MMTF fields as JSON, N, C-alpha, C and O atoms, coordinates in Angstrom:
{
  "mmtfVersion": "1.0.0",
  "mmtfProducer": "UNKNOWN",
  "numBonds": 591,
  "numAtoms": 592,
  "numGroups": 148,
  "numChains": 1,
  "numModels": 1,
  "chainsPerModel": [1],
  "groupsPerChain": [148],
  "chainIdList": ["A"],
  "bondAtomList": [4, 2, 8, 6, 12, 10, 16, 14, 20, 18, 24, 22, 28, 26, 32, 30, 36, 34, 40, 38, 44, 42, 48, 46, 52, 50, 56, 54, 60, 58, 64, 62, 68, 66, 72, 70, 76, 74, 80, 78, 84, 82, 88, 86, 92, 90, 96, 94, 100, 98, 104, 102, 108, 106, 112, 110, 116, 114, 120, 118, 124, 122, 128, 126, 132, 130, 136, 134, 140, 138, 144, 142, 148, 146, 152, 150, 156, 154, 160, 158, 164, 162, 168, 166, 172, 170, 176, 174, 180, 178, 184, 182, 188, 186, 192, 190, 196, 194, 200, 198, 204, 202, 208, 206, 212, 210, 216, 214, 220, 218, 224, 222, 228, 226, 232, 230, 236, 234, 240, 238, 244, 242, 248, 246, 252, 250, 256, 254, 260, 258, 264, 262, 268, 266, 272, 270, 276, 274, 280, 278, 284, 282, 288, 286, 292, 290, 296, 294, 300, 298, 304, 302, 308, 306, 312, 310, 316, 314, 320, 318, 324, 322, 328, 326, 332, 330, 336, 334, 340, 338, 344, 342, 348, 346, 352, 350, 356, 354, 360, 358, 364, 362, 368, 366, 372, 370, 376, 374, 380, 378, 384, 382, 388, 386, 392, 390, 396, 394, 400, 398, 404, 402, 408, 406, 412, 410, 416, 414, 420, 418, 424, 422, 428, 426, 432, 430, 436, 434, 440, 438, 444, 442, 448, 446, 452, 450, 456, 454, 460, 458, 464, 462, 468, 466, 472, 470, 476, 474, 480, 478, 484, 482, 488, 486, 492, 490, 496, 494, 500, 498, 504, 502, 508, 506, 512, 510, 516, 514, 520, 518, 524, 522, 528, 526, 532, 530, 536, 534, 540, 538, 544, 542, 548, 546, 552, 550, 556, 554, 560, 558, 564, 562, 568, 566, 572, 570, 576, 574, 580, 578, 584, 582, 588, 586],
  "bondOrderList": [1, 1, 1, 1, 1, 1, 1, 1, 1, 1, 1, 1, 1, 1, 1, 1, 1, 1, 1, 1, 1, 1, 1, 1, 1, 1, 1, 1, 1, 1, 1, 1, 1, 1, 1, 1, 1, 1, 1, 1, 1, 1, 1, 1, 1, 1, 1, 1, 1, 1, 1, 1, 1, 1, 1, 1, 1, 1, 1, 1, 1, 1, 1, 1, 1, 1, 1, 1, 1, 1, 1, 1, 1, 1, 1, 1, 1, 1, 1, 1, 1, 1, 1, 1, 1, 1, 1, 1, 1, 1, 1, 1, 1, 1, 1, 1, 1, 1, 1, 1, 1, 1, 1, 1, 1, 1, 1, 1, 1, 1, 1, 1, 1, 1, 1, 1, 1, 1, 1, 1, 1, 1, 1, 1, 1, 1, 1, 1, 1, 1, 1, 1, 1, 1, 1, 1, 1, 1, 1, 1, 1, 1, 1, 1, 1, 1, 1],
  "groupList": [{"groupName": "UNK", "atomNameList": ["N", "CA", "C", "O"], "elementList": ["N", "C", "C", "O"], "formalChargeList": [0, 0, 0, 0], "bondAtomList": [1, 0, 2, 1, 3, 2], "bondOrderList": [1, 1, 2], "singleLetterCode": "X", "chemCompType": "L-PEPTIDE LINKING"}],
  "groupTypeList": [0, 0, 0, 0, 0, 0, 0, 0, 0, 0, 0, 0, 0, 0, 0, 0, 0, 0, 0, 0, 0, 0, 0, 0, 0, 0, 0, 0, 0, 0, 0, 0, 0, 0, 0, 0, 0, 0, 0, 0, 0, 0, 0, 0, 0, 0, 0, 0, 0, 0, 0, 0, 0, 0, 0, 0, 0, 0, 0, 0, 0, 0, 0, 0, 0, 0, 0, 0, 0, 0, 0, 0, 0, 0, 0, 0, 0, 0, 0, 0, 0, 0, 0, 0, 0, 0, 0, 0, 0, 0, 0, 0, 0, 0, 0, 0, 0, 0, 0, 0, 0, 0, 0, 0, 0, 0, 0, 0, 0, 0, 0, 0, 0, 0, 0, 0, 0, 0, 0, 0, 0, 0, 0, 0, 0, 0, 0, 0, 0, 0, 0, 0, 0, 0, 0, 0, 0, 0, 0, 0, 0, 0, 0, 0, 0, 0, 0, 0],
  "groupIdList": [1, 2, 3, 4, 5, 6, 7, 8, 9, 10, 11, 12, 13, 14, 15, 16, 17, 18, 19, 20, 21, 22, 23, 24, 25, 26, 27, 28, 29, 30, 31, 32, 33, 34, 35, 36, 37, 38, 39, 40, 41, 42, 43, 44, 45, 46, 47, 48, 49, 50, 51, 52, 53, 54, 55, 56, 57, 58, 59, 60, 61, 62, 63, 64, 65, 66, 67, 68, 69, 70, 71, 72, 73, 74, 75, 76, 77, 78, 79, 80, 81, 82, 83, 84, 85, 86, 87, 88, 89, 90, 91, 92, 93, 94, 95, 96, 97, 98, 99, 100, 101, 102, 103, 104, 105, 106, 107, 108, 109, 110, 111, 112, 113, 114, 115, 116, 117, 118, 119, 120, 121, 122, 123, 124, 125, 126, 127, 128, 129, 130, 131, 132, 133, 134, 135, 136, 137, 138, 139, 140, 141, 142, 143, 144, 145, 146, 147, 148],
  "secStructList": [7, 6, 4, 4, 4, 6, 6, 6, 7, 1, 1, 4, 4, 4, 1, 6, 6, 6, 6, 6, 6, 4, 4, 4, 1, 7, 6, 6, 7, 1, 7, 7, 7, 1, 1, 7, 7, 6, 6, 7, 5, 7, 6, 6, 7, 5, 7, 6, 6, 7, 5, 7, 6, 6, 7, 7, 7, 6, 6, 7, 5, 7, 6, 6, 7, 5, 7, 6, 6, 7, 5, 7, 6, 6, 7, 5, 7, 6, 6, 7, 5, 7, 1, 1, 7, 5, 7, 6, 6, 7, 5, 7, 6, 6, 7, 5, 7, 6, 6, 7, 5, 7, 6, 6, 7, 5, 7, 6, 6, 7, 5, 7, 1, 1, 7, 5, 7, 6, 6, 7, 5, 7, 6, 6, 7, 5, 7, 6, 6, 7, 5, 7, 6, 6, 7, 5, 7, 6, 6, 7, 5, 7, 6, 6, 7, 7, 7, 7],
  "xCoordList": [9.034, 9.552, 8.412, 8.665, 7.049, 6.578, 5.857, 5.593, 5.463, 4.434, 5.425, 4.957, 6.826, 7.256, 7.262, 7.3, 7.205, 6.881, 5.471, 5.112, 4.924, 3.495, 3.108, 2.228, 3.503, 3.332, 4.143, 3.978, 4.766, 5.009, 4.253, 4.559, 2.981, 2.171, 1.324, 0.742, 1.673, 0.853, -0.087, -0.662, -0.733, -2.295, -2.676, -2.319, -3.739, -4.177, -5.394, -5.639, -6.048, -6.507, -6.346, -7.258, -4.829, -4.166, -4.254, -3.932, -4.45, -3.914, -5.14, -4.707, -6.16, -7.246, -6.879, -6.641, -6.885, -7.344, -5.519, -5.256, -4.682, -3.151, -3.345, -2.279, -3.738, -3.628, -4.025, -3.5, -4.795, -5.943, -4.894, -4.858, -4.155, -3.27, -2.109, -1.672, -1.62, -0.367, -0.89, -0.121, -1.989, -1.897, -2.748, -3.756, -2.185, -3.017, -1.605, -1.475, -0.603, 0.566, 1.561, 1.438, 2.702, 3.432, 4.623, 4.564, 6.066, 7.416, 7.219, 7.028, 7.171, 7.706, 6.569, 6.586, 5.736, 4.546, 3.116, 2.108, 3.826, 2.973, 0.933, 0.745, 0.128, -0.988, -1.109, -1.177, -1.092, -1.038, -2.677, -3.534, -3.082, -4.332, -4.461, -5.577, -3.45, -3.408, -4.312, -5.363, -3.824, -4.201, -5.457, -6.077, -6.054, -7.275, -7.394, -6.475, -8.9, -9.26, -10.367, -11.183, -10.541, -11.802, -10.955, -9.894, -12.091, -11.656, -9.995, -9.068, -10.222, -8.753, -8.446, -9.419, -7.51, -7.275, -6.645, -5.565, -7.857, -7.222, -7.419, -7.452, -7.545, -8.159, -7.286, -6.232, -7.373, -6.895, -5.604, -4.739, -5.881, -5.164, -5.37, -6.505, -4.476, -5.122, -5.762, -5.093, -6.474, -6.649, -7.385, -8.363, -7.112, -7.869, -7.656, -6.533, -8.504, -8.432, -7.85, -7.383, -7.876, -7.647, -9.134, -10.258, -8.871, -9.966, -9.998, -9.045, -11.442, -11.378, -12.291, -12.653, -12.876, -14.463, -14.509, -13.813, -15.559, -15.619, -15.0, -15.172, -14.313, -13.8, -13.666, -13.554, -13.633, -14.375, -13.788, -12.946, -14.367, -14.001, -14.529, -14.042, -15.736, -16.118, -15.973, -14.915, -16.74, -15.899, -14.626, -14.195, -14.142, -12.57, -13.166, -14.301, -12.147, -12.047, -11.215, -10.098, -12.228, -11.685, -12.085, -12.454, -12.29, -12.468, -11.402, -10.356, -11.354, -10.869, -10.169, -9.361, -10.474, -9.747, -10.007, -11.017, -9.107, -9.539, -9.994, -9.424, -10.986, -11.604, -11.901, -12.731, -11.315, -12.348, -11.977, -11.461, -12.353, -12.947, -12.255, -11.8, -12.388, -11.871, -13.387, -14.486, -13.191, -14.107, -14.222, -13.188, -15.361, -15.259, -16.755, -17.439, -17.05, -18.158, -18.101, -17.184, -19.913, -19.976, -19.139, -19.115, -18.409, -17.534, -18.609, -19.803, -17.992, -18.641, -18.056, -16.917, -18.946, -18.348, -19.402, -19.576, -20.083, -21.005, -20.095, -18.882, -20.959, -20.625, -18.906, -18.371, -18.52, -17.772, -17.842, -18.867, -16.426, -16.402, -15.907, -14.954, -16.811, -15.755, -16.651, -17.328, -16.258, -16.665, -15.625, -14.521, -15.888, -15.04, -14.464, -14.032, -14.569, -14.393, -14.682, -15.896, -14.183, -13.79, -14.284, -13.689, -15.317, -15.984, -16.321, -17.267, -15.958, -16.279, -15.828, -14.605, -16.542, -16.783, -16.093, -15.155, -16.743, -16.55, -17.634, -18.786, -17.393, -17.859, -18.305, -17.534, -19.42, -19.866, -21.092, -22.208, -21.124, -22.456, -22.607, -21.87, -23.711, -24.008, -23.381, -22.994, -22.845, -21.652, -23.014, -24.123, -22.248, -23.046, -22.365, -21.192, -23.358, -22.966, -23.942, -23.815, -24.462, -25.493, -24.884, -24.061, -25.405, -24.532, -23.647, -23.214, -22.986, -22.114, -21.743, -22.713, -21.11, -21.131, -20.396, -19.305, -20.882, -20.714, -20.946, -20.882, -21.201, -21.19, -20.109, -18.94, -20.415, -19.871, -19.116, -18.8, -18.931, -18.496, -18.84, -20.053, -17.895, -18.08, -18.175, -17.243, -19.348, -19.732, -20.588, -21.587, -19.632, -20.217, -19.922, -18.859, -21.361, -21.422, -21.237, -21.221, -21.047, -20.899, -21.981, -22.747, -21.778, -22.862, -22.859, -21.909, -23.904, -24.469, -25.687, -26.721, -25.852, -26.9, -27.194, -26.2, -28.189, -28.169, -27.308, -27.237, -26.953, -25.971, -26.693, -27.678, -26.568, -27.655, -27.281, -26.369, -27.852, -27.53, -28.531, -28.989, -28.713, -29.72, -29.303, -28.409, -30.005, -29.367, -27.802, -26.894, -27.82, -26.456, -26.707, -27.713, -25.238, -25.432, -25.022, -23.8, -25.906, -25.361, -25.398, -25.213, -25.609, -26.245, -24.963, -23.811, -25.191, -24.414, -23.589, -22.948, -24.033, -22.644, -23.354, -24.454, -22.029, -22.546, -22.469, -21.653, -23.631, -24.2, -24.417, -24.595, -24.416, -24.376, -24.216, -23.186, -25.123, -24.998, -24.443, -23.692, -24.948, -24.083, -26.328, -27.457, -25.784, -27.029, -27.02, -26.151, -28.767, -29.14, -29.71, -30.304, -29.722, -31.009, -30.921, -29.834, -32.102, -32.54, -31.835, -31.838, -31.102, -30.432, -31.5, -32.571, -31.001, -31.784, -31.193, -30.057, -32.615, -32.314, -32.641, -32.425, -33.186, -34.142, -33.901, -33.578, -33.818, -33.532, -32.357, -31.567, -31.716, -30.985, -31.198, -32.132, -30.288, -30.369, -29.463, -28.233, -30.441, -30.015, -30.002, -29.572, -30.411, -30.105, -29.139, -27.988, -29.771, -28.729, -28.143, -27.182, -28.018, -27.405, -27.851, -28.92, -26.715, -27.3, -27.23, -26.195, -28.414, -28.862, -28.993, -29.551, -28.495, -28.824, -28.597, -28.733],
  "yCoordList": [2.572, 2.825, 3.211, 4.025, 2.654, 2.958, 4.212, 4.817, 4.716, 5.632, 6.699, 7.165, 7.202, 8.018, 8.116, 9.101, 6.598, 7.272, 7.089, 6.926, 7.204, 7.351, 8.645, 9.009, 9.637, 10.846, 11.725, 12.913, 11.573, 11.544, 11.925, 12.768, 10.982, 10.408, 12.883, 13.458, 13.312, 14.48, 14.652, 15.685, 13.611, 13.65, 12.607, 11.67, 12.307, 11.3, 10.409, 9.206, 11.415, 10.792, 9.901, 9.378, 9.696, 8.561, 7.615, 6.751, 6.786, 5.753, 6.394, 7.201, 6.114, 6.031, 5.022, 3.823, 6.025, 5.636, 5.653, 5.33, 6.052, 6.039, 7.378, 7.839, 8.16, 9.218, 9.027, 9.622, 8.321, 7.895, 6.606, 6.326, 6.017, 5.165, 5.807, 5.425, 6.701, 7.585, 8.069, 7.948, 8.564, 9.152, 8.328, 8.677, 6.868, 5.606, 4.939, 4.012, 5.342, 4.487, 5.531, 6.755, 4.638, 5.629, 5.247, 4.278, 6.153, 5.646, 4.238, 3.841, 3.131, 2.579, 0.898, -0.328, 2.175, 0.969, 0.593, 0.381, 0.648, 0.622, 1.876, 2.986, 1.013, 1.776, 3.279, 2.978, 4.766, 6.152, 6.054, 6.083, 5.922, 6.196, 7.628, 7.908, 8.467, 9.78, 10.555, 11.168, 10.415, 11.176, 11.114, 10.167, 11.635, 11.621, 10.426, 9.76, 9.881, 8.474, 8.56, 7.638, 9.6, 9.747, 9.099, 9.449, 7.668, 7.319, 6.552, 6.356, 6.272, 5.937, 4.661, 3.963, 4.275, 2.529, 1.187, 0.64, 0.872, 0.328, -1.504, -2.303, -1.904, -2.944, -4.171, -4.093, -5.428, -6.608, -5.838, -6.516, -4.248, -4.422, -5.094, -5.51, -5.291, -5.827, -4.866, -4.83, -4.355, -3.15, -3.894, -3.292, -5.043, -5.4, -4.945, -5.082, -4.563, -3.997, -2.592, -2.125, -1.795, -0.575, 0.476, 0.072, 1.59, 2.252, 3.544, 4.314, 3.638, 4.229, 5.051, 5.697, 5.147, 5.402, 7.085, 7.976, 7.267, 9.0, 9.63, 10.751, 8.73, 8.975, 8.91, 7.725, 9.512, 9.244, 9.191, 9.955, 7.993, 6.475, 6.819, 6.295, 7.92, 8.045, 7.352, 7.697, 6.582, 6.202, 5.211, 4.571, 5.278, 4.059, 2.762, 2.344, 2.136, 0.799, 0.367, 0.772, -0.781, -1.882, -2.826, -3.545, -3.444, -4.81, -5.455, -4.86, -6.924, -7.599, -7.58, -8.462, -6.337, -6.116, -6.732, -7.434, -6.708, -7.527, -5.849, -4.764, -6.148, -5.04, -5.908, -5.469, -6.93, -7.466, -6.437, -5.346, -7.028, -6.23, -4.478, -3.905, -4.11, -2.596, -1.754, -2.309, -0.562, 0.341, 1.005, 1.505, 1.159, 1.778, 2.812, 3.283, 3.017, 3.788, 5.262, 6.073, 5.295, 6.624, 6.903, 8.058, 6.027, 6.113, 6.746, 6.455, 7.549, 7.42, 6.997, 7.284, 6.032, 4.845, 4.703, 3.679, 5.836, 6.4, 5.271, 5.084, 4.806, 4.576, 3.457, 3.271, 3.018, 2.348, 0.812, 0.194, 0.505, -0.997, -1.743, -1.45, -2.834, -3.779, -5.294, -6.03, -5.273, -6.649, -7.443, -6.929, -8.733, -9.564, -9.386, -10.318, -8.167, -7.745, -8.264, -8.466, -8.533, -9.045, -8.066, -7.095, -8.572, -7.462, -8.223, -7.703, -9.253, -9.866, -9.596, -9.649, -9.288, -8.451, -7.045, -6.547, -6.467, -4.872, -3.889, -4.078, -3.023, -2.24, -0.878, -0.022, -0.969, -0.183, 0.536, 0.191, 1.323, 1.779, 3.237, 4.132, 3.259, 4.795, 4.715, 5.884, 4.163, 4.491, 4.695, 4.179, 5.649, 5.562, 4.606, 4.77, 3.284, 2.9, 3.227, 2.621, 3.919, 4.501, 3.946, 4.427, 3.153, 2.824, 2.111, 1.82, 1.491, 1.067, -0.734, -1.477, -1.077, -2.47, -3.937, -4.363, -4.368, -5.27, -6.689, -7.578, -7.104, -8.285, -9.263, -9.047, -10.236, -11.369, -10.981, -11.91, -9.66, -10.03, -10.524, -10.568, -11.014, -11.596, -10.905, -10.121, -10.921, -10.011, -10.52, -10.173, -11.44, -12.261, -11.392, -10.89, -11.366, -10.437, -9.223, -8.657, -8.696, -7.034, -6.643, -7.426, -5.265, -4.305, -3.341, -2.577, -3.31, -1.875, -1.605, -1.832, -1.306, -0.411, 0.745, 1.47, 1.288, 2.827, 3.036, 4.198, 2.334, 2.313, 2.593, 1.859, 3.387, 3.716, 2.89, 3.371, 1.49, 1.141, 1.158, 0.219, 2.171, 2.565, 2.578, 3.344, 1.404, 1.286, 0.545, 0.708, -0.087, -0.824, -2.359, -3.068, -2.58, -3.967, -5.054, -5.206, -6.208, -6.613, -8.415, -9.501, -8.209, -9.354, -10.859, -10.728, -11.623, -13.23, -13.261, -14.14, -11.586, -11.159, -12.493, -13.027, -12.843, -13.585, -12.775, -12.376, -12.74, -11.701, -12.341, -11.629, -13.445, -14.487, -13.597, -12.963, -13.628, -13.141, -11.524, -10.887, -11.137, -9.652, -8.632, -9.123, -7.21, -6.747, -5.625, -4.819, -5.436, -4.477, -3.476, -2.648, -3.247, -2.57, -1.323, -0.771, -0.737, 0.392, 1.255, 2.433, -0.29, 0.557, 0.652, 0.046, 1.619, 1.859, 0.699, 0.421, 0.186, -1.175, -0.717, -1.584, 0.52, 0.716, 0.936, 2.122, 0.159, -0.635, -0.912, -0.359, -1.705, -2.435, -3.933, -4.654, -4.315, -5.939, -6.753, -6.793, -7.508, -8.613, -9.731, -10.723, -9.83, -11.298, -12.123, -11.796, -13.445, -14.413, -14.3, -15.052, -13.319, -13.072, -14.016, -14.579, -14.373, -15.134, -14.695, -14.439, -14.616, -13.972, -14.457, -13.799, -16.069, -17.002, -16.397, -16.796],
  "zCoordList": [-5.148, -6.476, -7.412, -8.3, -7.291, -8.086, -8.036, -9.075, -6.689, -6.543, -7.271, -8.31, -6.868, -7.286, -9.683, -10.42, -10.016, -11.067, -11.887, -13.053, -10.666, -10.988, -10.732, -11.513, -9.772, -9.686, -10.636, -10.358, -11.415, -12.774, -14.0, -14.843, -13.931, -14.829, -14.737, -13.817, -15.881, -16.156, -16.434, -16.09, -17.267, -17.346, -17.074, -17.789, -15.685, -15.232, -16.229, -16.134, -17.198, -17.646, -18.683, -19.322, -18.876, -20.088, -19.137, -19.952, -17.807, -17.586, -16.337, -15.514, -16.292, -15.038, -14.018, -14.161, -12.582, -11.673, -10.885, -9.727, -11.781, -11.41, -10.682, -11.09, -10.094, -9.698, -8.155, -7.214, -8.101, -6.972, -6.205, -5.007, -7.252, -6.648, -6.056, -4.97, -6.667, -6.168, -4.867, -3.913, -4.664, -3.366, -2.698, -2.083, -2.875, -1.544, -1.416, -0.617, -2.121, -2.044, -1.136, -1.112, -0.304, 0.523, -0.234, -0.991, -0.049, -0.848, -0.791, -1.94, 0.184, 0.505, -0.196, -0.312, -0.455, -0.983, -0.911, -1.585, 0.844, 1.627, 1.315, 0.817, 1.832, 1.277, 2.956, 4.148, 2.354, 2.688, 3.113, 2.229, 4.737, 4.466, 5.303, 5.741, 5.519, 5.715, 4.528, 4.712, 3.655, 2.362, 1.715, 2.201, 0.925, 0.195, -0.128, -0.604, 0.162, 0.005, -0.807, -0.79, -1.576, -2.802, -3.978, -4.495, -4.295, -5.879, -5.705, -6.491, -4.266, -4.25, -4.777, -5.06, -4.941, -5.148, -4.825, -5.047, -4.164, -2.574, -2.794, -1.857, -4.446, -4.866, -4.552, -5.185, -3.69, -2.967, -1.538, -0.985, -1.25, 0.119, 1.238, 1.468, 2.005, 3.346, 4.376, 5.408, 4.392, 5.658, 6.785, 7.229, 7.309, 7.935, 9.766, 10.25, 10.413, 11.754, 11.762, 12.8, 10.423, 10.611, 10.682, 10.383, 11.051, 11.881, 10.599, 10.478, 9.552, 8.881, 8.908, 7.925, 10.266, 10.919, 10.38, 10.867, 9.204, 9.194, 7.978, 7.5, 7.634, 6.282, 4.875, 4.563, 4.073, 2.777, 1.725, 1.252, 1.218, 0.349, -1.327, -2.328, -1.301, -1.971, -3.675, -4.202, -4.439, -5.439, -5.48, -6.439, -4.116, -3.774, -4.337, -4.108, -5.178, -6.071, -4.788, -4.465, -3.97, -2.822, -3.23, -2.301, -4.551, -4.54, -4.43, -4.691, -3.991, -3.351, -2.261, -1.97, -1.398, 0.067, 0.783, 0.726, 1.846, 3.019, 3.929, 3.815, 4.639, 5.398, 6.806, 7.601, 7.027, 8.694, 9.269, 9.027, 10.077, 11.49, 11.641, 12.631, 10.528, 10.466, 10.866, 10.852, 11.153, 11.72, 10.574, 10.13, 9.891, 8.939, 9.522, 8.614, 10.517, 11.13, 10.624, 10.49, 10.316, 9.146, 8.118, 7.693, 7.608, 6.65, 5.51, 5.443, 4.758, 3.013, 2.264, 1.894, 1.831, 0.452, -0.643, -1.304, -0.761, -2.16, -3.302, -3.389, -3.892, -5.111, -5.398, -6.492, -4.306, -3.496, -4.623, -4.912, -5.083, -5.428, -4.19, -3.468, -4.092, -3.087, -3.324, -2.605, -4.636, -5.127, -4.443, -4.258, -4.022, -3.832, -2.144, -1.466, -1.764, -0.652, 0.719, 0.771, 1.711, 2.519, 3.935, 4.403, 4.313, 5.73, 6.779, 7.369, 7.288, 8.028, 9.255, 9.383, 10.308, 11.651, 11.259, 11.882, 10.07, 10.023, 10.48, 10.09, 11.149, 11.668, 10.594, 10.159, 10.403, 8.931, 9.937, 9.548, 10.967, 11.293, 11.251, 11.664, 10.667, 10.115, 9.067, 9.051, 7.92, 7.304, 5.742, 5.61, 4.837, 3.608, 2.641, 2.307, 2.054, 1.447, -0.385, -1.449, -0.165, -1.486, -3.003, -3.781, -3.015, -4.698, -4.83, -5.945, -3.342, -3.559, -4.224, -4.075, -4.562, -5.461, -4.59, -4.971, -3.826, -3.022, -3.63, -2.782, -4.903, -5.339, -4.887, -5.207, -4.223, -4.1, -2.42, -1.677, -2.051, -0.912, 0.374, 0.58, 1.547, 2.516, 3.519, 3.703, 4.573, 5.209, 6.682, 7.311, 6.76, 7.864, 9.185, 9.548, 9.874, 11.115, 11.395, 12.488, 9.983, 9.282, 10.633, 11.194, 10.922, 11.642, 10.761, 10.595, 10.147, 9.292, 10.198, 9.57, 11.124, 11.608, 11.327, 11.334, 11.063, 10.763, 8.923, 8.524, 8.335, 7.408, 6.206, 6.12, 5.242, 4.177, 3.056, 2.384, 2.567, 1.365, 0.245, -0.406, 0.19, -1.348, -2.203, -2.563, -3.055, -4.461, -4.444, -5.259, -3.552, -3.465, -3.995, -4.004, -4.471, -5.096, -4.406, -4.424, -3.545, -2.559, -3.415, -2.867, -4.427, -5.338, -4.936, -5.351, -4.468, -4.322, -2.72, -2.144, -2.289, -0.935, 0.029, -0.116, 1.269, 2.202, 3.448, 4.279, 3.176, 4.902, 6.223, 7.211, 6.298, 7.448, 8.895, 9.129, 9.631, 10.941, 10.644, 11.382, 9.549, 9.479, 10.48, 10.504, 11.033, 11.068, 11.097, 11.431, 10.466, 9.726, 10.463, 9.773, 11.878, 12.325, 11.883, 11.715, 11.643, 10.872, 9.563, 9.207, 8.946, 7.832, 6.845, 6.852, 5.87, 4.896, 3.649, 3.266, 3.243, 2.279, 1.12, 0.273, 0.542, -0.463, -1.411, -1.475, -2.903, -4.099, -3.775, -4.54, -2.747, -2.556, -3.257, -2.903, -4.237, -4.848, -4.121, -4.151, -3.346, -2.391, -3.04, -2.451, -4.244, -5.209, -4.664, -4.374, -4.511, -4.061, -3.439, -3.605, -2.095, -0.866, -0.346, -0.581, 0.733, 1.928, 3.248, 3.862, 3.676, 5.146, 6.066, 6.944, 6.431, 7.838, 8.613, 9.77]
}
């Protein structure tokens, strides 16, 4: 019900980020991950164990998602919210996370290998058994992360 009168909405820029929601929403509600996933708005879905490996997130507002153990391999998630976000045994390798805003999420046993987080905000995330080999860390803020 709603996507249809959200695609409605003529100028997206009276009501941000409804545009990006219309085309993440299917009739039925349900979140469309066929469709353009730039800037999308995917904020407390469940996507967990879905395979998003390669595809681009660019800008997508995912905070508070659940993301386990989804494949999100080489994904691009430039500039990517997923505060609060939920990655625990996600598969993030090779994936760009450049900019992206990871405060507070959970990220236990995450694999970012190869994964570029430059300039990403990883500030309070719990990284527990998550690994890094040869990702790029650089001005990455690991503040108050925890890394056991």
């Amino acid at each position: 019900m709603y996507p249809a009168e959200i695609e409605q909405i003529e100028d997206p820029a009276v009501l941000p980020g409804l545009s990006a929601l219309a085309a993440s929403l299917g009739d039925d509600g349900d979140v469309d991950l066929d469709g353009d996933l730039v800037g999308a708005y995917l904020a407390g879905a469940d996507l967990s164990g879905t395979d998003l490996s390669g595809r681009d997130l660019t800008g997508a507002d995912l905070a508070g998602a659940d993301l386990s153990r989804c494949r999100l391999n080489g994904a691009i998630l430039r500039d990517a919210i997923l505060v609060d976000a939920i990655l625990e045994e996600t598969q993030l390798l090779g994936a760009d996370l450049t900019g992206a805003d990871l405060t507070n999420a959970r990220a236990f046993s995450a694999m970012l290998g190869r994964a570029n987080l430059t300039d990403a905000v990883l500030f309070n995330a719990s990284l527990d058994d998550a690994t890094f080999s040869h990702a790029d860390l650089t001005g990455a803020d690991l503040r108050t992360a925890s890394l056991k």
